[in-house]
Every structure is written in structure tokens, then in C-alpha cells.
CSV table of C-alpha atoms and ligand atoms in Angstrom, one decimal:
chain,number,residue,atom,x,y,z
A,190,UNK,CA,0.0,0.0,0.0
A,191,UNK,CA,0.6,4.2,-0.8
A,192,UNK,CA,-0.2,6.5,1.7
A,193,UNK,CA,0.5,9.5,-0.5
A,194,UNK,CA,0.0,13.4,0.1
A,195,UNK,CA,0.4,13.3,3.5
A,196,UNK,CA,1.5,15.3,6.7
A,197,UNK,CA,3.5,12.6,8.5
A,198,UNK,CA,4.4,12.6,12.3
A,199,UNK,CA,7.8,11.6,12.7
A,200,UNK,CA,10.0,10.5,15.4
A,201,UNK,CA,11.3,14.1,15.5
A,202,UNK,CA,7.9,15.0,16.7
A,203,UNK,CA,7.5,17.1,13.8
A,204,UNK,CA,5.2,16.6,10.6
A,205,UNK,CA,7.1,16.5,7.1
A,206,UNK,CA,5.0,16.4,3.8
A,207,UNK,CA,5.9,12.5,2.1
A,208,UNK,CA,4.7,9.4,1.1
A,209,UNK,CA,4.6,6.0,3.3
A,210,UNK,CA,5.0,3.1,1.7
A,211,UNK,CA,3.4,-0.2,3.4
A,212,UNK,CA,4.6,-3.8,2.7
A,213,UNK,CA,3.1,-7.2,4.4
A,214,UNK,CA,1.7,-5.2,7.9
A,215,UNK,CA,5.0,-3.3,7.9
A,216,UNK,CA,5.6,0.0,7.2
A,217,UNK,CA,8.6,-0.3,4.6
A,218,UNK,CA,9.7,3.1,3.8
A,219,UNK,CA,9.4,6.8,4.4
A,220,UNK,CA,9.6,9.0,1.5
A,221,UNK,CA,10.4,12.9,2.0
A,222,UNK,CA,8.1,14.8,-0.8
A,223,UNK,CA,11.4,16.8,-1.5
A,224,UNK,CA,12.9,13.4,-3.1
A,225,UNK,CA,9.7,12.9,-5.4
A,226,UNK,CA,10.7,16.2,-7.2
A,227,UNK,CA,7.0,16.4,-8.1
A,228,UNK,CA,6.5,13.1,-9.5
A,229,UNK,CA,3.7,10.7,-8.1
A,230,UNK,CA,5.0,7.6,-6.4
A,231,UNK,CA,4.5,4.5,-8.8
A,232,UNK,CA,2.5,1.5,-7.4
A,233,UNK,CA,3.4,-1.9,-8.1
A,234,UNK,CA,0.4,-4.1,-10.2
A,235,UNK,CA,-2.8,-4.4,-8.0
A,236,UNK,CA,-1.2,-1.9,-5.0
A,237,UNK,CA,-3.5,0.5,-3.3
A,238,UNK,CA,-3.2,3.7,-3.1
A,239,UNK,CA,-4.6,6.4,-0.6
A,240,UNK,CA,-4.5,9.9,-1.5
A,241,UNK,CA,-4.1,11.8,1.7
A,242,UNK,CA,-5.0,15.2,0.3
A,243,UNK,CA,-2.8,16.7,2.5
A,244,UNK,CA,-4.3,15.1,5.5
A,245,UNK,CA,-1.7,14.4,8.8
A,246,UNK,CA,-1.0,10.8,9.2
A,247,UNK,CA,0.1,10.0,13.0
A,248,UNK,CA,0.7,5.8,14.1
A,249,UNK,CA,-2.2,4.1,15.2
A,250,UNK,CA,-3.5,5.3,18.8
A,251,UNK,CA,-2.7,3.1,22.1
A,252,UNK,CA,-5.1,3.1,24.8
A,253,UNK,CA,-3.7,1.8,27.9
A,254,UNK,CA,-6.3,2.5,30.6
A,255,UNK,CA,-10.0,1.7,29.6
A,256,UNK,CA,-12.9,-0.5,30.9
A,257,UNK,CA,-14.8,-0.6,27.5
A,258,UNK,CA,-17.1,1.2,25.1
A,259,UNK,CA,-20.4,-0.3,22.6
A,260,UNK,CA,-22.0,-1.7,25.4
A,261,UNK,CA,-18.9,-3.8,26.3
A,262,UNK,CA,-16.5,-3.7,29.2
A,263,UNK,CA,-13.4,-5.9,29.3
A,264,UNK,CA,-14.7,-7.1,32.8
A,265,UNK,CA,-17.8,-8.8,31.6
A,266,UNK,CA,-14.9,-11.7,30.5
A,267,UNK,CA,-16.8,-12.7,27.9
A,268,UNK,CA,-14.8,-13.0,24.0
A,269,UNK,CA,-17.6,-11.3,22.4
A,270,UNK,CA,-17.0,-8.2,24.9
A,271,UNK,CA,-13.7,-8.0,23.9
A,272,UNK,CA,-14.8,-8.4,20.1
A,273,UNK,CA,-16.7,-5.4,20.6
A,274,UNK,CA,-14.3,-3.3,22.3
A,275,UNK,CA,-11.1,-4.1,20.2
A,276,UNK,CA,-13.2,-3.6,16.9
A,277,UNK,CA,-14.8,-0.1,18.1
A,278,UNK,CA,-11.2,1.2,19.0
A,279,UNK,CA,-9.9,0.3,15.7
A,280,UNK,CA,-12.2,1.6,13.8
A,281,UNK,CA,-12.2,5.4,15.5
A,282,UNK,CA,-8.0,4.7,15.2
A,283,UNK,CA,-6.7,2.9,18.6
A,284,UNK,CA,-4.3,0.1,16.9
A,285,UNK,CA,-3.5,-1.5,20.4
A,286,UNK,CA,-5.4,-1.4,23.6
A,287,UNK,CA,-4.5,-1.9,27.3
A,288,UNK,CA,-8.0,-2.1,29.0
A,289,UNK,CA,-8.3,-1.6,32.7
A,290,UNK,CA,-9.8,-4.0,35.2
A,291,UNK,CA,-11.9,-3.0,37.8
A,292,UNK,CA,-11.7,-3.9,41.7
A,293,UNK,CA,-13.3,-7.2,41.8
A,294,UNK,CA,-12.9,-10.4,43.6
A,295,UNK,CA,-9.7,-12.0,42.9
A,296,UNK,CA,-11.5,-15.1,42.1
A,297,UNK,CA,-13.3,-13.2,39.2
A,298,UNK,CA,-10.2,-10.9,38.4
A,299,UNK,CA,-8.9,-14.1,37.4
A,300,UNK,CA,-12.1,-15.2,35.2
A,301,UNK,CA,-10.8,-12.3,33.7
A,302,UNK,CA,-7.8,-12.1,33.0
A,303,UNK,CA,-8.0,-15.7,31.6
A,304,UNK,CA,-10.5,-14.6,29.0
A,305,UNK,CA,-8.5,-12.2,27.9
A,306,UNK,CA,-5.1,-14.4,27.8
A,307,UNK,CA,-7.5,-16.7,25.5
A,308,UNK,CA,-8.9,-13.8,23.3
A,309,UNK,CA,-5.2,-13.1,22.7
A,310,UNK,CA,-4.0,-16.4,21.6
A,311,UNK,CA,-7.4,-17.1,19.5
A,312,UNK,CA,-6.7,-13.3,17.7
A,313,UNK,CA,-2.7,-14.1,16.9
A,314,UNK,CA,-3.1,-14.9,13.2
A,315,UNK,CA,-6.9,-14.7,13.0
A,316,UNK,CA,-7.9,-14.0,9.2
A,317,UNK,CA,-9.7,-10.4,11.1
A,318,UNK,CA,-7.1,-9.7,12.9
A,319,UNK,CA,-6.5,-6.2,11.6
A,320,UNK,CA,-10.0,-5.4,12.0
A,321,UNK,CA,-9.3,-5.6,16.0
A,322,UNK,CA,-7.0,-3.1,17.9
A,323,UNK,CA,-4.6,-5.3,19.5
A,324,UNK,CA,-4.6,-6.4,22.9
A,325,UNK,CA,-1.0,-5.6,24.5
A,326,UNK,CA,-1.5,-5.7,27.9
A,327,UNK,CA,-4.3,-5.3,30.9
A,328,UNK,CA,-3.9,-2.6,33.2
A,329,UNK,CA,-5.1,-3.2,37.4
A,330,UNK,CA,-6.7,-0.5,38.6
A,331,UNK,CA,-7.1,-2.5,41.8
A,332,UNK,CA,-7.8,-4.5,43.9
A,333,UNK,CA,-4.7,-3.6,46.1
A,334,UNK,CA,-6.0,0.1,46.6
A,335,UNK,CA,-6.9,2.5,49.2
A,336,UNK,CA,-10.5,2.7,50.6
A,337,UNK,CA,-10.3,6.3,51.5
A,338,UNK,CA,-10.0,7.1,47.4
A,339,UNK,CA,-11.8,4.3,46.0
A,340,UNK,CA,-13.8,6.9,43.4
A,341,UNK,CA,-16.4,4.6,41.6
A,342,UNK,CA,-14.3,0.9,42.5
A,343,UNK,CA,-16.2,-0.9,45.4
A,344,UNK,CA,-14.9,-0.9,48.0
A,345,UNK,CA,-15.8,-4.2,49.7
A,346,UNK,CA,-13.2,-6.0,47.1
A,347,UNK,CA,-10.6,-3.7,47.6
A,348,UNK,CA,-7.7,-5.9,49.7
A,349,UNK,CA,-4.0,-5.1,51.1
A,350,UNK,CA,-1.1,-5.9,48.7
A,351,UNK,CA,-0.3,-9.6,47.9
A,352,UNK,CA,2.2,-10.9,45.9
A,353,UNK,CA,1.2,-14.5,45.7
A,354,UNK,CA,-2.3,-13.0,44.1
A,355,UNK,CA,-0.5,-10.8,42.1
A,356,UNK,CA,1.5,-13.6,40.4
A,357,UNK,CA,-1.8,-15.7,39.9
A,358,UNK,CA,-3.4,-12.8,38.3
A,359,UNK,CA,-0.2,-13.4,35.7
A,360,UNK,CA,-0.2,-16.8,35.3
A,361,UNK,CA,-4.1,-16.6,34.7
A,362,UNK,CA,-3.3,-13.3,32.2
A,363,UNK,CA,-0.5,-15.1,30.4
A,364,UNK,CA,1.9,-12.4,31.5
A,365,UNK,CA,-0.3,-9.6,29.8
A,366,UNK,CA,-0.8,-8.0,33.1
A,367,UNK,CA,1.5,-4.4,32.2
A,368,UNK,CA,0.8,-2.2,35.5
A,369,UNK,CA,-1.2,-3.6,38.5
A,370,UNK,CA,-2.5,0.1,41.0
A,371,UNK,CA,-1.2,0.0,44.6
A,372,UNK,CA,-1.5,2.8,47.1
A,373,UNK,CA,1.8,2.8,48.6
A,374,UNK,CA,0.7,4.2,52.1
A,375,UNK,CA,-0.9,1.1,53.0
A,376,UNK,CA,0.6,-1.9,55.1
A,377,UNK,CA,2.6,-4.2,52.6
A,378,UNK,CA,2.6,-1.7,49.6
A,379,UNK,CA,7.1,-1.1,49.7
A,380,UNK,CA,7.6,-5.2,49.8
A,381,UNK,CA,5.3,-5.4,46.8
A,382,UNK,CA,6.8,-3.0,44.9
A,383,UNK,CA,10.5,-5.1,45.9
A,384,UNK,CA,8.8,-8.5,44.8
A,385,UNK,CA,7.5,-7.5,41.5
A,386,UNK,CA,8.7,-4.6,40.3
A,387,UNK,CA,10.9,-6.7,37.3
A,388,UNK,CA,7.6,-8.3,36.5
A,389,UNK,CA,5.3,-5.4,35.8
A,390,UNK,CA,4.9,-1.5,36.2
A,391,UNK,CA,3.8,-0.6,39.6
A,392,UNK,CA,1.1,2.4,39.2
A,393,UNK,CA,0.4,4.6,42.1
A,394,UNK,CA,-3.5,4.3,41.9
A,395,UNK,CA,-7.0,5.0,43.8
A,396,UNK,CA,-4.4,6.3,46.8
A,397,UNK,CA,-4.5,8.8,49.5
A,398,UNK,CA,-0.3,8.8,50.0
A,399,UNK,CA,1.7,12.0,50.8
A,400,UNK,CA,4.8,12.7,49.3
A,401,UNK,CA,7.3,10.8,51.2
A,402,UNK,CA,5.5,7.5,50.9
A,403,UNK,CA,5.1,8.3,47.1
A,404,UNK,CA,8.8,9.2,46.9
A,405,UNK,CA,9.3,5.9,49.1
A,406,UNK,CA,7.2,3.5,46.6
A,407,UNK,CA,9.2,5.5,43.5
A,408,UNK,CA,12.3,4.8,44.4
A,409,UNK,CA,11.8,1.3,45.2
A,410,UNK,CA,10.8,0.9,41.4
A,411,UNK,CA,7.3,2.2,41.0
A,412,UNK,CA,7.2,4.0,37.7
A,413,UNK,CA,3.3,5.1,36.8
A,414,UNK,CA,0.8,7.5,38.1
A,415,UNK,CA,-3.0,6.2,37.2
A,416,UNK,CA,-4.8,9.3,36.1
A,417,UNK,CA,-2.9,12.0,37.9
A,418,UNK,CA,-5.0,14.2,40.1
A,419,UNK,CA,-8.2,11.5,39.7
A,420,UNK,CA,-8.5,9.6,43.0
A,421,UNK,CA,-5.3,11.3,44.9
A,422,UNK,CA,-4.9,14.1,47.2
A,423,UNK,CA,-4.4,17.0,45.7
A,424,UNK,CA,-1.2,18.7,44.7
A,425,UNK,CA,-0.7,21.6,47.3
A,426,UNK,CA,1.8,24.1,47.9
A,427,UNK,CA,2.9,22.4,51.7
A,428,UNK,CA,1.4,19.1,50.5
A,429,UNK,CA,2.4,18.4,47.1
A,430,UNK,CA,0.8,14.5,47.1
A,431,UNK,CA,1.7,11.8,44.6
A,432,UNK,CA,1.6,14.7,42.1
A,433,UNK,CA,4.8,16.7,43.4
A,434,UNK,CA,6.1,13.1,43.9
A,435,UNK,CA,5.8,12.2,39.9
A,436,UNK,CA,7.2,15.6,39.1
A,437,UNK,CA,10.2,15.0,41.0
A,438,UNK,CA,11.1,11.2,39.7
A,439,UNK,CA,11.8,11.5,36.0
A,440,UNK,CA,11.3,7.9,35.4
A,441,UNK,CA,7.7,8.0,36.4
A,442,UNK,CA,5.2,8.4,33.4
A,443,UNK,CA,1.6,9.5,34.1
A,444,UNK,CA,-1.7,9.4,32.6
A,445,UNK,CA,-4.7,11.9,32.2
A,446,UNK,CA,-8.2,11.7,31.2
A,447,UNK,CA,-8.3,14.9,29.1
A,448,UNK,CA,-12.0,14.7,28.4
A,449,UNK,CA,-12.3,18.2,29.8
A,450,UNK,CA,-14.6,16.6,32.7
A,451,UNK,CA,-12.2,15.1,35.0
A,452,UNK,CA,-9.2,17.9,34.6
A,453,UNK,CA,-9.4,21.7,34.4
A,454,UNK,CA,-7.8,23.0,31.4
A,455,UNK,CA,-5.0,25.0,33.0
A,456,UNK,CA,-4.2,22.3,35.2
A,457,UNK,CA,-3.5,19.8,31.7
A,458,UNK,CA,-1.6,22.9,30.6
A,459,UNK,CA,0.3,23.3,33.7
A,460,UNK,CA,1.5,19.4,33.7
A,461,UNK,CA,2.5,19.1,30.7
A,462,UNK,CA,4.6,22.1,31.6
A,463,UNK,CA,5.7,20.6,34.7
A,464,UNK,CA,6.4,17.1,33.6
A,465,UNK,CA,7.2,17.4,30.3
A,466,UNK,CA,6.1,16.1,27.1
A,467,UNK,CA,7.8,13.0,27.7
A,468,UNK,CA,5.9,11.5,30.7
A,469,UNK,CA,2.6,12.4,29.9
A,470,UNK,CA,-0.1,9.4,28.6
A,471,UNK,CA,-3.3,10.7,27.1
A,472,UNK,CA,-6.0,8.2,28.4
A,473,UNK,CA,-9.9,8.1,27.9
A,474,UNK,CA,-10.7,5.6,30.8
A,475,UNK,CA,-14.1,5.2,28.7
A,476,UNK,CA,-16.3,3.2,30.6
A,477,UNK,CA,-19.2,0.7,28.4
A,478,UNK,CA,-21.4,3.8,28.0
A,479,UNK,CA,-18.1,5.3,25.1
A,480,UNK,CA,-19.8,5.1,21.8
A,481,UNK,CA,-23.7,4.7,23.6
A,482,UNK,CA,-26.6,7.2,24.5
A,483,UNK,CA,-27.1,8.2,27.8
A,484,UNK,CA,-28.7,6.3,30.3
A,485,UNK,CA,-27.8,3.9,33.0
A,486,UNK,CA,-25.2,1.4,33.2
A,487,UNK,CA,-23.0,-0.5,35.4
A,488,UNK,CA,-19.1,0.0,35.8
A,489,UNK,CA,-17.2,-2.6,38.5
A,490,UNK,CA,-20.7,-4.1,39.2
A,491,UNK,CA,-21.8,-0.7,40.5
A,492,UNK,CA,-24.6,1.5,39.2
A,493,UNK,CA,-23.6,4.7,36.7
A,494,UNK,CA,-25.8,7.2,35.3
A,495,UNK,CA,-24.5,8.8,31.8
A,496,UNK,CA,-25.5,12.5,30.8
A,497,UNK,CA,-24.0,14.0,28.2
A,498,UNK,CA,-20.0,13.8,28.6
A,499,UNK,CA,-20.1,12.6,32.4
A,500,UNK,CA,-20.7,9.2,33.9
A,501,UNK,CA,-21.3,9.3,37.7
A,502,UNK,CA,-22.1,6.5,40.6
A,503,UNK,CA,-25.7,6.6,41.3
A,504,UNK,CA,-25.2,5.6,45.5
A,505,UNK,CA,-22.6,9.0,45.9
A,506,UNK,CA,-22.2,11.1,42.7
A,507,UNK,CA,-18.4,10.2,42.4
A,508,UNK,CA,-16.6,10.6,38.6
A,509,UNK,CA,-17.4,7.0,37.0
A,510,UNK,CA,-15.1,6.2,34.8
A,511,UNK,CA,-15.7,9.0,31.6
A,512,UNK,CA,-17.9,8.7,28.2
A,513,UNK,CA,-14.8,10.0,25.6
A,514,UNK,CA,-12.2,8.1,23.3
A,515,UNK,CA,-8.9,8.8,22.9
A,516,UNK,CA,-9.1,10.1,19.6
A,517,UNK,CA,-11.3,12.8,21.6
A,518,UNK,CA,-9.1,13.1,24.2
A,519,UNK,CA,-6.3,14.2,21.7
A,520,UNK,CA,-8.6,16.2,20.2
A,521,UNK,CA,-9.6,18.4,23.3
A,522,UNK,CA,-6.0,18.9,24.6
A,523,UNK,CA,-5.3,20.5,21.0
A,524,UNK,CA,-8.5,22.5,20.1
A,525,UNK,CA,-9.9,23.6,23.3
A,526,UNK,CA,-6.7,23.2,26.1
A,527,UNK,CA,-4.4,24.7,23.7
A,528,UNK,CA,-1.4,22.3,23.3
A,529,UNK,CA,0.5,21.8,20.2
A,530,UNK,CA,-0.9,19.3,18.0
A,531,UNK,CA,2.6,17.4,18.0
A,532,UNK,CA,2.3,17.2,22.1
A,533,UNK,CA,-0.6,15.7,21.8
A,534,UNK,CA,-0.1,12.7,19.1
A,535,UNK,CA,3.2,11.7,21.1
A,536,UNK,CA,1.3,11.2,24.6
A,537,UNK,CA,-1.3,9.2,22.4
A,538,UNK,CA,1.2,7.1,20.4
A,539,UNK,CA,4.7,7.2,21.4
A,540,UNK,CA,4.7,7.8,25.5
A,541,UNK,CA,1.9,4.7,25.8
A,542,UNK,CA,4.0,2.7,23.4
A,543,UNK,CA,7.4,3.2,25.6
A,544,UNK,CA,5.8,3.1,29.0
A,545,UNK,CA,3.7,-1.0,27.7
A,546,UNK,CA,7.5,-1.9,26.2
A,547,UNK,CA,6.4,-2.0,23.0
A,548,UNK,CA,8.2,1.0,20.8
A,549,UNK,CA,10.0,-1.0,19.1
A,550,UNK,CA,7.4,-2.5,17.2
A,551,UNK,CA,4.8,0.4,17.1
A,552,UNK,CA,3.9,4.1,18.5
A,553,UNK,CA,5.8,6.0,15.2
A,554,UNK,CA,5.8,6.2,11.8
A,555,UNK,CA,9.4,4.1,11.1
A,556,UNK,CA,10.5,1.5,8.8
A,557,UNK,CA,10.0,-1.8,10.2
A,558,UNK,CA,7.0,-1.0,12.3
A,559,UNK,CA,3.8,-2.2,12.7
A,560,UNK,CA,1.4,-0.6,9.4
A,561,UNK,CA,-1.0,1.1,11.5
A,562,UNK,CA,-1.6,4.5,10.3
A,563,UNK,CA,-4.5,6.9,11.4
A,564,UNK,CA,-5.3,10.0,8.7
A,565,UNK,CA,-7.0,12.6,10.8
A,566,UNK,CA,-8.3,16.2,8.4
A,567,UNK,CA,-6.8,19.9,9.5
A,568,UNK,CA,-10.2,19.6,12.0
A,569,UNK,CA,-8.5,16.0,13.0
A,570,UNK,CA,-11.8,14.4,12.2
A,571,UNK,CA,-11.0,10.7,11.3
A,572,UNK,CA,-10.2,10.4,7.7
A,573,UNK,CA,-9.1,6.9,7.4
A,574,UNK,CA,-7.4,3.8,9.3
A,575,UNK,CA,-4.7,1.2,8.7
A,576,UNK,CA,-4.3,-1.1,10.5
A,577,UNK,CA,-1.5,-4.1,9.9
A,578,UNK,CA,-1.6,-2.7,6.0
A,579,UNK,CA,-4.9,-3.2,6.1
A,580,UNK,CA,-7.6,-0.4,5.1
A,581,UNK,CA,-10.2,-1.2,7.9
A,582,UNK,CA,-11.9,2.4,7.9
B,226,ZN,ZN1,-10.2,3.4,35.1
């Protein structure tokens, strides 16, 4: 396949006018327009070609903390949930998905994460596979959280630390579990973080720590923040939280729901300022309701009502989960936060990419990389999707 007359995000961070040429799921070469010295690249017999019209082409989207979306949420731990959510994703331009589990027993975390290990194996080299965003990895928003910040997770399934029931979440996962939440103030959190920090990220998550046990979980090899501000203290001049903590370890990447619900504007502004590009992770934590019209639903097992662009817990009123995508999310940050259009592909591509392990294979536009490619217009309304060489939208 051509991609030609495009805008294309490169690993500069900056968009240069050229053509990228796709080759079995692989993106085989970047051409700079300057080379073509006005002619049009010439396909081989039967090759398609998609005229970008000047559109900006960015890598396929990664998603690393959602429950779900259509109906769907990765938690029901059925295959045709996952069907639903991985074919959704794709089709608005997320390539590869890290859904989030709720706090539930560990007895059905496990139901869960072993329907996910088995949609996995049944999707590697399934005919459709490029019609599905892929599944990289599952990310544990519980159950080893704190009470006092438990947002819309309930509460009665929420346990201390345990690294036996960490490693059977693996085994049952098939090592797709990428970050499992602690809150680092409670009994047993620093010895978790010792006993399985090699295995899997360790996110701060659904905590009410200060600082210094924040600094303390850090810089025993904690190195993510689950939506920063969201379910925390906040960040205060004498009390600066798990926030002032991230911005003082450089190896700690962070994700924000950007739906312009969950996050005042100058506060996005002012962290992407204060962190740096590098660290931040655009996420859309969509709950089933993404993609749905209002109404009620259920998120953990719990009640939620959906108006509009919010989702809230029908017993207390707490932020459920939110109603955007990421493509959205990017969206928002450029047109009504203000941040540069290149900021915002890179925390929705690249960052999610390095902080799952998996740059080297996707998250830019580079020779020998996976062929997913999203065309978004000058409004960066979806223009077209490829994913694996594959046209799918
Ligand atoms: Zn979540």
C-alpha cells in the first residue's frame, strides 16, 4: 500500500509532507516529498493507493487505561466483549489497547484475565485480525487500593497488597498484566513493589499517600501514576501529594483523562509544563457507555448514570469512569486546552508505546514498524485507518 500526500508525524515530533510506503503489515519506507521532485510515487500491479490530500498521518492510537465502550467492558470476560471493544477502538484509530480492570474479587479478576489471555492467543493470526485493535496488555486499577479514594471501584473487594495474588493474576493473564495500581501508604505496599517490580509497572492508583510514601514507593521501582489528580490528594503548595512526587522522579510516566470533565484545562496545561512532554499518557478511561446514548449502566458491578459527557455512581455522585475516546481526548488537549498538536499525538502514540515496552514495534511512523496508520483532516476528524496494511476504515 501508498499513503501518499500526507503530513507525517515523525519520530522528530514534527510533521514532514511524504509518502509512506506499506509492505506485508510493515511500514517499509518513508519518503520525503522533497525526493519525489514532483512526480507521483508509482505503485506496483494491484497496489493500493490512498491519497491523503494533504491530510496528517500519526501511528495508530494506544489506549492503555480503559474499561470498555459499545456496550462492552473488558470485565464482563466474555470473548464477544472483547470483540466489541477491540473492533470499536480500531475503527475510530486505537491500533492497540490496554483495557483496565476493575476492583473485583480475585477469584473473578482471574475469570478475567484468563478470558482475555485466550482472546489473545485465539486473535494471533486470526484471518480479522486487523480489523481488532490489538490487545498488549491489561492494566489493574485495583484490587490492592486505598478505601479512602476508592472513586467509583467498590470498595468491599478492595484488599491489602499480595504478591502470591498478584502472580496468579499473571499466570491466569499469560503475563499480559503491564501495570497492576497500589496505594503505597498502606501496610505491605514497599515489599510489593520489591517482589514484582521486574515483573510489571507498579502504578500509584486509587491512593490517598503524601509525598514521602510516594517518593518511598518511587524509588523502590514504581514508575506510573493512574490518572494524575483523579483519585489522589491533591497537589498543594505544603502538600504536594503523589503529584509533586511524579514531578520530582523522571522515570515515572503519568496518565490523564483529558475529556475536559475530569481535569481543568490549566491544570492539563500546567503538567505538561511541569512534567514534560515525555511523561505524559493521554487516556480516555471510557467506561461501556463510550460510543452509547445516555442512560444507566454499570461500571465494577456498581450503578452509573450517563448524561452527556459525564458518567457518575448513582449511590454518591463520584466521577465513574468517563464517556470519551482517545481520539477525543487528543482532540480536546489541541483545540480547546491549547497544546501543540505534535504534544498531543506523542502522549497518544509514542509515550503509551514506551511506558507498555512496545516502541520498538509500534507508536511511530518508522521503517519496520507495525502498518498502523490513522489519517486525521486539518479539524482531525478521522479520515481513514490502517491497520496491519490493512484499510479497515
Ligand atoms: Zn479506570
Amino acid at each position: 500500500m501508498i499513503i501518499k500526500n500526507v503530513k507525517i508525524f515523525q519520530e522528530d515530533h514534527a510533521f514532514h509532507a511524504g509518502v509512506i510506503y506499506l509492505q506485508d503489515g510493515m511500514i517499509e519506507h518513508i519518503q520525503p516529498e522533497s525526493e519525489l521532485d514532483g512526480a507521483e510515487p508509482i505503485p506496483q500491479e494491484g497496489e493500493q493507493v490512498i491519497d491523503g490530500r494533504g491530510c496528517y498521518a500519526i501511528p495508530g492510537m494506544i489506549d492503555l487505561h480503559f474499561h470498555g465502550c459499545m456496550g462492552s467492558d473488558v470485565c464482563d470476560a466474555t470473548e464477544e466483549a472483547l470483540h466489541t471493544i477491540a473492533k470499536y477502538e480500531a475503527s475510530i484509530g486505537v491500533t492497540a489497547i490496554s483495557p483496565a480492570t476493575m476492583t473485583l474479587s480475585g477469584d473473578e479478576l482471574v475469570h478475567v484475565l484468563e478470558n482475555a489471555a485466550s482472546y489473545k492467543k485465539k486473535m494471533a493470526g486470526a484471518a480479522d485480525a486487523a480489523y481488532e485493535a490489538e490487545l498488549v496488555g491489561i492494566n489493574m486499577e485495583g484490587p490492592f487500593i486505598s478505601k479512602a479514594k476508592k472513586g467509583a471501584q467498590d470498595e468491599r473487594n478492595i484488599i491489602p497488597c499480595d504478591v502470591e495474588l498478584f502472580y496468579r493474576f499473571q499466570r491466569a493473564a499469560d503475563g499480559l498484566v503491564k501495570f497492576i495500581g497500589i496505594a503505597p501508604e498502606e501496610p505491605g505496599a514497599i515489599p510489593f513493589v520489591d517482589a514484582v517490580k521486574d515483573e510489571v509497572s507498579v502504578s500509584l492508583a486509587h491512593t490517598n499517600s503524601d509525598y514521602e510514601h510516594a517518593m518511598e514507593a518511587f524509588s523502590h521501582g514504581a514508575n506510573h501514576a493512574v490518572h494524575l489528580y483523579n483519585a489522589m490528594p491533591p497537589f498543594t503548595h505544603r502538600a504536594p501529594g503523589v503529584v509533586g512526587a511524579v514531578a520530582d522522579n523522571p522515570h515515572v510516566m503519568a496518565e490523564m483523562i483529558c475529556d475536559g470533565v475530569h481535569i481543568h484545562p490549566s491544570v492539563v496545561r500546567a503538567t505538561f509544563a511541569m512534567l514534560g512532554k515525555e511523561r505524559m499518557i493521554l487516556i480516555s478511561d471510557s467506561m461501556r457507555a463510550a460510543g452509547m446514548p445516555d442512560g444507566r449502566y454499570t461500571l465494577g458491578g456498581l450503578d452509573v448514570d450517563v448524561k452527556g459527557n459525564r458518567a457518575i455512581l448513582v449511590s454518591d455522585g463520584a466521577l465513574a469512569g468517563s464517556v470519551t475516546t482517545l481520539p477525543d481526548c487528543m482532540r480536546t488537549v489541541v483545540q480547546k486546552m491549547g497544546l501543540p498538536l505534535e504534544t498531543a499525538v506523542a502522549a497518544a502514540t509514542e509515550n503509551p508505546a514506551r511506558s507498555l515496552g512496545i516502541y520498538d514495534q509500534q507508536g511511530s511512523l518508522t521503517a519496520g514498524k507495525k502498518a498502523n496508520v490513522v489519517l486525521l483532516d486539518e479539524d482531525l476528524k478521522l479520515v481513514a485507518v490502517v491497520k496491519d496494511g490493512v484499510q479497515i476504515a
